Coordinates of C-alpha atoms in Angstrom, one line a residue:
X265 CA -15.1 7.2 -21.6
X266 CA -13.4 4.7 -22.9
X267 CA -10.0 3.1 -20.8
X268 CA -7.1 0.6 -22.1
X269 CA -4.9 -1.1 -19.6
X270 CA -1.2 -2.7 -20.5
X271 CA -1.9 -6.4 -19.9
X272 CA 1.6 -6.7 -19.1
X273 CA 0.5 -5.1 -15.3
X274 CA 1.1 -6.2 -12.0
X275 CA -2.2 -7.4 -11.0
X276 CA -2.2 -7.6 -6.9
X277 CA -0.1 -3.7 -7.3
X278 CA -2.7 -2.6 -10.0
X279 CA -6.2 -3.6 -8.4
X280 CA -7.2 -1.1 -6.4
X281 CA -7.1 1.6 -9.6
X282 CA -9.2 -1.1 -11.2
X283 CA -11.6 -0.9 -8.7
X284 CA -11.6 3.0 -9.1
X285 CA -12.7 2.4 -12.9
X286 CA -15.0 0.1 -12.2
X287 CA -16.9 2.5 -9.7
X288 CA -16.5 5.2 -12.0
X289 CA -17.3 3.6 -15.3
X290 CA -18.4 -0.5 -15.0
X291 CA -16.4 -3.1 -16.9
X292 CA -17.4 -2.4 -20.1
X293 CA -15.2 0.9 -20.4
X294 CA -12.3 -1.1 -20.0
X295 CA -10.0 -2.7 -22.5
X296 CA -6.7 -4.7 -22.1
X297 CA -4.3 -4.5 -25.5
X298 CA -0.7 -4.0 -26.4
X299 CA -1.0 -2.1 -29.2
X300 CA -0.8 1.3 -28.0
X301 CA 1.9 0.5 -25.2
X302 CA 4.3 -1.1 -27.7
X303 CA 6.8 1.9 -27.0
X304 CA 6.9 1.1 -23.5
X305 CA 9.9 -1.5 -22.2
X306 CA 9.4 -4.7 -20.1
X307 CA 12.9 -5.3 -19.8
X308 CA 12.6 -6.9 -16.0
X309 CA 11.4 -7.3 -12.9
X310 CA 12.1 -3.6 -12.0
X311 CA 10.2 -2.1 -15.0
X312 CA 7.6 -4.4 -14.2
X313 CA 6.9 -3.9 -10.5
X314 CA 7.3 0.2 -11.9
X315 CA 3.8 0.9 -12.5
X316 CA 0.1 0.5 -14.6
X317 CA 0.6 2.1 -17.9
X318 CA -3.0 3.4 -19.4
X319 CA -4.6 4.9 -22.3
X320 CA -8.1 7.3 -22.1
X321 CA -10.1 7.8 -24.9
X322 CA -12.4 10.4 -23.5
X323 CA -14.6 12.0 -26.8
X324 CA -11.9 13.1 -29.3
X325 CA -9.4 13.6 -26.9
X326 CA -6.6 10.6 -25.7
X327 CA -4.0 10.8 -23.2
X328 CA -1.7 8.3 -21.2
X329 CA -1.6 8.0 -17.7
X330 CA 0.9 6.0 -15.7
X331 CA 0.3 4.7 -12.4
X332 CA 3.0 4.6 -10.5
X333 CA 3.3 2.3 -7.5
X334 CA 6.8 1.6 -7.2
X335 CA 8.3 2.3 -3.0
X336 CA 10.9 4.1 -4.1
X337 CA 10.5 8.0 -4.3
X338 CA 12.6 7.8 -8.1
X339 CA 10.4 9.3 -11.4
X340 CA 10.9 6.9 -13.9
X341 CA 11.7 9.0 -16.8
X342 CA 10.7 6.4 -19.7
X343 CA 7.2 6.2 -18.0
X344 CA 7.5 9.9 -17.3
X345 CA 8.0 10.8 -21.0
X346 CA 5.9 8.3 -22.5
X347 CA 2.9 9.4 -20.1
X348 CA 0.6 13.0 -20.3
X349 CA -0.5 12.0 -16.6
X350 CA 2.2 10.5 -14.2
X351 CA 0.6 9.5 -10.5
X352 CA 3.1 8.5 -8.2
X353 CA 1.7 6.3 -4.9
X354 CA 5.4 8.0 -3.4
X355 CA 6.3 11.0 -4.2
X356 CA 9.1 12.8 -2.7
X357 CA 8.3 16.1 -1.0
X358 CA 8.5 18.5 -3.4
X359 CA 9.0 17.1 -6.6
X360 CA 5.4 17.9 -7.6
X361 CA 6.7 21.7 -7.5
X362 CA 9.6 20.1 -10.3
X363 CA 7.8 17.9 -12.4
X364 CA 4.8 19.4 -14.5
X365 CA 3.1 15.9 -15.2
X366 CA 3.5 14.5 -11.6
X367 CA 0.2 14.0 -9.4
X368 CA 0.7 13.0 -6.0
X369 CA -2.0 9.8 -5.1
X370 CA -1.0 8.7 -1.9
X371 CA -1.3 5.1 -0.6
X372 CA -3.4 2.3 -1.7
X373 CA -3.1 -1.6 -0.7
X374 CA -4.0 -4.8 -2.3
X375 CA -7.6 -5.8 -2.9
X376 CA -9.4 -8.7 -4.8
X377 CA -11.9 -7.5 -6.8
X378 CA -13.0 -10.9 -9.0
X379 CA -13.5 -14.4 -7.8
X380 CA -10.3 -17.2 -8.2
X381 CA -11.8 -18.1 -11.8
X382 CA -12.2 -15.0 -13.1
X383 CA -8.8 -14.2 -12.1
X384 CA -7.3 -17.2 -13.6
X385 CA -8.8 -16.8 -16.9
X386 CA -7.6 -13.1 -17.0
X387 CA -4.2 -14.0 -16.6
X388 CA -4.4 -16.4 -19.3
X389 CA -5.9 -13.8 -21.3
X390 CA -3.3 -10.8 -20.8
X391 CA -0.4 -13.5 -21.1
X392 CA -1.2 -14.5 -24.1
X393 CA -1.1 -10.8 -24.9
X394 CA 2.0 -9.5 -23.7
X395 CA 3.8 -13.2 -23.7
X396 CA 6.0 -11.8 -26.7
X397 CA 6.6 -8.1 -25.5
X398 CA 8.0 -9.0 -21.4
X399 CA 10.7 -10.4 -20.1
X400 CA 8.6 -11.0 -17.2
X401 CA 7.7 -15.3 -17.2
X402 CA 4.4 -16.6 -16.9
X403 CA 5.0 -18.5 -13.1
X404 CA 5.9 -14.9 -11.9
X405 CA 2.8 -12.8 -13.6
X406 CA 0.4 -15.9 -12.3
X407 CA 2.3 -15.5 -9.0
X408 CA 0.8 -12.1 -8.6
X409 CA -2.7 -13.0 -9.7
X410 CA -3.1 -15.8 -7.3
X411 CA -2.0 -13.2 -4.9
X412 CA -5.0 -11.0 -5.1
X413 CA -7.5 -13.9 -3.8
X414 CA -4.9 -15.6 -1.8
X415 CA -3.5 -12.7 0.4
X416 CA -5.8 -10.0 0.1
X417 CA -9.4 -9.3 0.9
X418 CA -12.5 -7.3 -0.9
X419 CA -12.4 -3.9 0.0
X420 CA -15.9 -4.2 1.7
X421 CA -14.1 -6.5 4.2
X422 CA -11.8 -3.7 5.3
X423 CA -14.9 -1.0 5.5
X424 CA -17.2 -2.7 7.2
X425 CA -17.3 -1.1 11.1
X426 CA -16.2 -3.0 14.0
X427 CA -16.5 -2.0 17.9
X428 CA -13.0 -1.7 18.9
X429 CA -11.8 -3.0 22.2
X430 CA -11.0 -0.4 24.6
X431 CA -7.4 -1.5 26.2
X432 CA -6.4 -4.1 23.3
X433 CA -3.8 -3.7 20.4
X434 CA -2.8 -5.8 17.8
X435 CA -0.4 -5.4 15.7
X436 CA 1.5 -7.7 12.8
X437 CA 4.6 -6.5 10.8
X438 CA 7.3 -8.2 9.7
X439 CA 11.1 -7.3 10.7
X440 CA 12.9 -5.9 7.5
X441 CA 16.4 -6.4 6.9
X442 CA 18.5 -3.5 6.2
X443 CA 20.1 -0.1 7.7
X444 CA 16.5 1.6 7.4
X445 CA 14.6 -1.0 8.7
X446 CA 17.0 -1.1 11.7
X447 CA 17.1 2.4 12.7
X448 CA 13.8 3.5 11.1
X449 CA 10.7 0.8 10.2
X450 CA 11.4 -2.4 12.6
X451 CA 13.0 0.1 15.8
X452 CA 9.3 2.2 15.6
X453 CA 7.2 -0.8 15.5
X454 CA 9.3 -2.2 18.6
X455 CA 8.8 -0.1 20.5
X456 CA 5.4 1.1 20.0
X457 CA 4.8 -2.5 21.2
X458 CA 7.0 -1.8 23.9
X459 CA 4.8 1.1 25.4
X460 CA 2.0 -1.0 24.6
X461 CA 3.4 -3.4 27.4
X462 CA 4.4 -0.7 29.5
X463 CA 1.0 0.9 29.7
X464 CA -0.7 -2.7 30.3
X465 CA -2.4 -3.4 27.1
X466 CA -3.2 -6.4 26.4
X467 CA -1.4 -6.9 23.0
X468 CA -1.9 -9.4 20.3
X469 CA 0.3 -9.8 17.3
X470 CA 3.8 -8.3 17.0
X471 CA 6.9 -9.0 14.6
X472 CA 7.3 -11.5 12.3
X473 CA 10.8 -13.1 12.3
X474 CA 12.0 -13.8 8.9
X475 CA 14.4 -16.1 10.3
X476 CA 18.5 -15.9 9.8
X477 CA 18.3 -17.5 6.3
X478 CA 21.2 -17.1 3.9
X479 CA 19.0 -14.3 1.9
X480 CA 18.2 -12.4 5.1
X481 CA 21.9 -13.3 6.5
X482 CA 23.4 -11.7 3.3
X483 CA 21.9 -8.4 3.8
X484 CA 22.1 -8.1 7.6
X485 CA 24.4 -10.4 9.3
X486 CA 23.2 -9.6 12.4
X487 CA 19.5 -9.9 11.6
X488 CA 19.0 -12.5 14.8
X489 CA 19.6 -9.8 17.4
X490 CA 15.8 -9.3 16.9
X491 CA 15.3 -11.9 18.6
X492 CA 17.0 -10.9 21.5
X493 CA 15.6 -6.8 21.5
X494 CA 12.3 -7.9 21.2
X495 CA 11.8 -11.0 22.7
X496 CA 8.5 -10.5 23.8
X497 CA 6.5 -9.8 20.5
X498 CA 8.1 -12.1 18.1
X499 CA 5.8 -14.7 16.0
X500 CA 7.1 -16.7 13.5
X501 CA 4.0 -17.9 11.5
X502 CA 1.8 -16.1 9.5
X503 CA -1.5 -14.7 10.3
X504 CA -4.9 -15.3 7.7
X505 CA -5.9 -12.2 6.4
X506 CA -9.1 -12.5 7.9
X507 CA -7.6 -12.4 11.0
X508 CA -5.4 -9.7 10.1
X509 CA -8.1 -7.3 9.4
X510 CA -10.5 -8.2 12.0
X511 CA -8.1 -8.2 14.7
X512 CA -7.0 -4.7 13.5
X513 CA -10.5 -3.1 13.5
X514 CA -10.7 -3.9 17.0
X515 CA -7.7 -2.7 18.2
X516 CA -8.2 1.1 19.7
X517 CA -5.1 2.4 18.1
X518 CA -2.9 1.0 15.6
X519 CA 0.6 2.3 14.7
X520 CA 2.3 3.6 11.3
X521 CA 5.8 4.6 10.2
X522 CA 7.8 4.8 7.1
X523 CA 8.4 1.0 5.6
X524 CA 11.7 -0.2 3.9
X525 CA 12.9 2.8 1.4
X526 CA 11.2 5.5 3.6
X527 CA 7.9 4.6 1.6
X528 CA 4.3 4.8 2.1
X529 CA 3.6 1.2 3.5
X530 CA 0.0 -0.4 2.3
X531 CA -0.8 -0.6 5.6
X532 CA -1.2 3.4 5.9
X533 CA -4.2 3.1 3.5
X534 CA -5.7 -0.3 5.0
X535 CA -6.1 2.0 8.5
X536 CA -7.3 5.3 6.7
X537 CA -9.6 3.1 5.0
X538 CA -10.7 1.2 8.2
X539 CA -11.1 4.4 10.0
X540 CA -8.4 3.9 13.0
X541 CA -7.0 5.6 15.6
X542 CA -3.5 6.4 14.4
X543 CA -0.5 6.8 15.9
X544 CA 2.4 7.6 13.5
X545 CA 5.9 9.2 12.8
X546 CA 6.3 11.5 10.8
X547 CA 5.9 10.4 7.0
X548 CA 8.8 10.6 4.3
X549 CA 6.5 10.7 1.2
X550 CA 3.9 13.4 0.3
X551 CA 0.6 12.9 0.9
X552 CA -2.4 14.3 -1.2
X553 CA -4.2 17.7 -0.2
X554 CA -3.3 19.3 2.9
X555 CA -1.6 16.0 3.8
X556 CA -2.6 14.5 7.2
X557 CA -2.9 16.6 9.9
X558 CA -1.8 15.8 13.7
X559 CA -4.9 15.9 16.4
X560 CA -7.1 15.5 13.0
X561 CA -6.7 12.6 11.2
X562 CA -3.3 11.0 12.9
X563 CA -2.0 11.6 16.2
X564 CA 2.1 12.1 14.7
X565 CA 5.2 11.7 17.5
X566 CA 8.5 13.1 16.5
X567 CA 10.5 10.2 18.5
X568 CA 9.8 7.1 20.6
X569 CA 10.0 8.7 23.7
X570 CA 6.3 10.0 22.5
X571 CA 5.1 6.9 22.0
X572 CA 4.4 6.1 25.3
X573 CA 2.0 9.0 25.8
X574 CA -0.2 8.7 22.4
X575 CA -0.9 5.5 23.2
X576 CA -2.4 6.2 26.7
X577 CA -4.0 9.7 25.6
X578 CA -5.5 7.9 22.7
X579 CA -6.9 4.7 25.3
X580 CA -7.6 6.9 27.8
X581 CA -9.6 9.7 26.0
X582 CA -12.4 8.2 24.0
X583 CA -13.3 11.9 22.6
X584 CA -9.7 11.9 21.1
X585 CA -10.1 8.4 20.1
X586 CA -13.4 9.0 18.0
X587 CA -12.0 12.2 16.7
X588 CA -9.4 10.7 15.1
X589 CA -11.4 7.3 13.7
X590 CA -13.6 9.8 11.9
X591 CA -10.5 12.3 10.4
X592 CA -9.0 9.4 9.1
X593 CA -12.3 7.8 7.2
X594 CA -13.1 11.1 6.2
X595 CA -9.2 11.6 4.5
X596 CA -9.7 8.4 3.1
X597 CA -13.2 9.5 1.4
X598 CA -12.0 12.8 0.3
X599 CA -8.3 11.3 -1.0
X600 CA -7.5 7.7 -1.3
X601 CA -10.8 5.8 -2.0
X602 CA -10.2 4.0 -5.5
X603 CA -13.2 5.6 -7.2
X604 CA -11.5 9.4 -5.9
X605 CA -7.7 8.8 -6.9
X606 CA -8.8 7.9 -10.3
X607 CA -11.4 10.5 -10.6
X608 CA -8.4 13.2 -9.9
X609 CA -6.1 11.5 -12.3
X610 CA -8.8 11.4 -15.0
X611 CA -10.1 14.7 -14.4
X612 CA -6.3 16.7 -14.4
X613 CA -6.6 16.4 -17.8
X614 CA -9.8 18.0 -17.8

C-alpha cells in the first residue's frame, strides 16, 4: 500500500486521517507530491479549507480519495468528480442514497501527531511543493501547522481515563455570531448551563464572549445581549488545552448540539473519543452506521425544556451514567477512531 497526500492540505483539518495511515501503514507508505493533483484548483481559502485530496496505489490498482472536512453539508463537485472515493465529515441526511461515491465518516477533531520541529520542517517541505500551484500564502498554511502543537493535544491525551466528578460540569464554547448560532448553537449551550445551575451543579467553564468587535458587530449587531441572557457563565479568556480536556473528563456529563452551519462540531468526536456521558439535541448531519442511538450511546432531548431532566437522570443514576460512557467509547472504536474511518475509506474500494 502505497499513499500520496496533496501538500497543499490543511494540516490542523487533515491530522487525524494522518494518524489513521500511520496506524494502518507507518510513515513510510506515505508520500507528499503534486504531481498527480495538478488537476485539482487551489483557487482560495474556500477550496482550501474544502478537504485532503489523496492518491492509493494499492498493487496495480490506483484510486483518489478526497477527504472532505468542510462544515457545510455542500458536495463539492470538482473534488467529487476528480475523486473515485468522496468521504464527507458532514453529510446531509440522505445524500449518501444520491451520490454513488459519497461515504459518510462522521466527526473527527484536531490532533498533533509530530513534535514542533518536525512540524516546521514539514511545512517548509510541502510549501516549497505547492508554493506555485495555491493561492493560499505561506503565513496562512504555517498558521495552520503551528496550530496542531499550539492548540491541540496527542490523541493519547484525550483517551487516557479519568474518574469523573459526580455533581461537577464544565463546559467551554464560544458564542457564535449569527441567526443559527442565536436560535440553535449558543441558545442550547445556555441553557444547558442554565439547568446545570438549577439542578445545583457546581459548574466550571461556560461561554466565551467574543466581544462586540467591528467583525462580530457586522454580522450581529446585537451580539452584546449575551452578555445580559447569560450573565452568569460568560468568560472572556481562553482556556489551555490541557485544561480543556482534563476538566472535561471529569465532568459527569457534557453537552452537544449542532455548531454554526448545523455541522458536526469537533467537539462531538473529542467526547465519543473520551468516552462521556452525553447529553445532546438532535444532530443535523448523518452519522456513520446505525448513527447514535438515545439511551445507548447519547442521551438526545428534542427541546430545552428536556434539558433539565437529562442532566439530573444522568447525575443521579450512575447505571445510566456508565451505560452511556461505555456506548459512546465503543461508537467511537467501531466508527470514528482514525485507524477505522480510513480503514472504511480504503477498503470501499476493495
Amino acid at each position: 500500500m502505497r499513499i500520496i497526500i496533496d501538500p497543499r492540505y490543511k494540516y490542523n483539518y487533515s491530522s487525524y486521517y494522518i494518524l489513521g495511515l500511520r496506524r494502518l501503514f507507518g510513515d513510510k507508505a506515505i508520500s507528499y507530491d503534486m504531481e498527480p493533483f495538478m488537476d485539482i484548483p487551489y483557487r482560495n481559502t474556500k477550496e482550501y479549507n474544502s478537504g485532503m485530496p489523496m492518491v492509493v496505489d494499492h498493487g496495480d490498482k490506483r484510486y483518489k480519495v478526497f477527504v472532505d472536512y468542510e462544515d457545510r453539508e455542500k458536495i463539492e463537485k470538482e473534488r467529487y468528480d476528480w475523486c473515485d472515493v468522496y468521504a464527507k465529515f458532514n453529510t446531509a441526511f440522505g445524500d449518501a442514497e444520491k451520490y454513488k461515491k459519497l461515504l459518510v465518516i462522521g466527526p473527527a477533531f484536531g490532533v498533533t501527531i509530530d513534535n514542533k520541529w518536525k512540524v516546521l520542517v514539514d511545512f517548509i517541505i510541502h510549501y516549497m511543493m505547492a508554493r506555485h500551484h495555491t493561492a493560499i500564502v505561506a503565513k496562512q498554511m504555517l498558521k495552520d501547522y503551528v496550530y496542531s502543537f499550539v492548540r491541540r493535544r496527542r490523541i493519547e491525551d484525550y483517551e487516557t481515563p479519568v474518574k469523573a466528578k459526580d455533581n461537577y460540569v464544565f463546559h467551554a464554547s464560544t458564542l457564535w455570531y449569527n441567526e443559527f448560532a442565536w436560535t440553535c448553537t449558543n441558545m442550547y449551550r445556555g441553557e444547558f448551563l442554565k439547568a446545570c445551575k438549577i439542578a445545583g451543579v457546581e459548574i466550571e467553564g461556560g461561554l466565551f464572549f467574543l466581544g462586540e468587535t467591528p467583525d462580530v458587530l457586522k454580522e450581529m449587531p446585537d451580539y452584546g445581549r449575551y452578555k445580559v441572557e447569560y450573565k452568569d457563565f460568560i468568560y472572556d479568556s481562553r482556556l489551555s488545552m490541557d485544561d480543556y480536556i482534563m476538566k472535561t473528563k471529569k465532568s459527569f456529563v457534557v453537552f452537544n448540539t449542532p455548531s454554526v452551519c448545523g455541522c458536526h462540531g469537533w467537539k462531538l468526536a473529542e467526547y465519543l473519543c473520551m468516552g462521556k456521558a452525553i447529553i445532546s439535541t438532535p444532530l443535523s448531519r448523518e452519522m456513520p452506521g446505525e448513527g447514535l442511538v438515545h439511551g445507548k450511546n447519547v442521551h438526545f432531548v428534542n427541546n430545552k425544556d428536556e434539558i433539565y431532566d437529562a442532566v439530573v437522570k444522568i447525575r443521579d443514576d450512575k447505571t445510566y451514567r456508565e451505560q452511556l460512557e461505555r456506548g459512546a467509547r465503543e461508537y467511537y472504536e467501531r466508527y470514528l477512531a482514525p485507524e477505522v474511518v480510513m480503514e472504511r475509506i480504503l477498503s470501499s474500494q476493495g
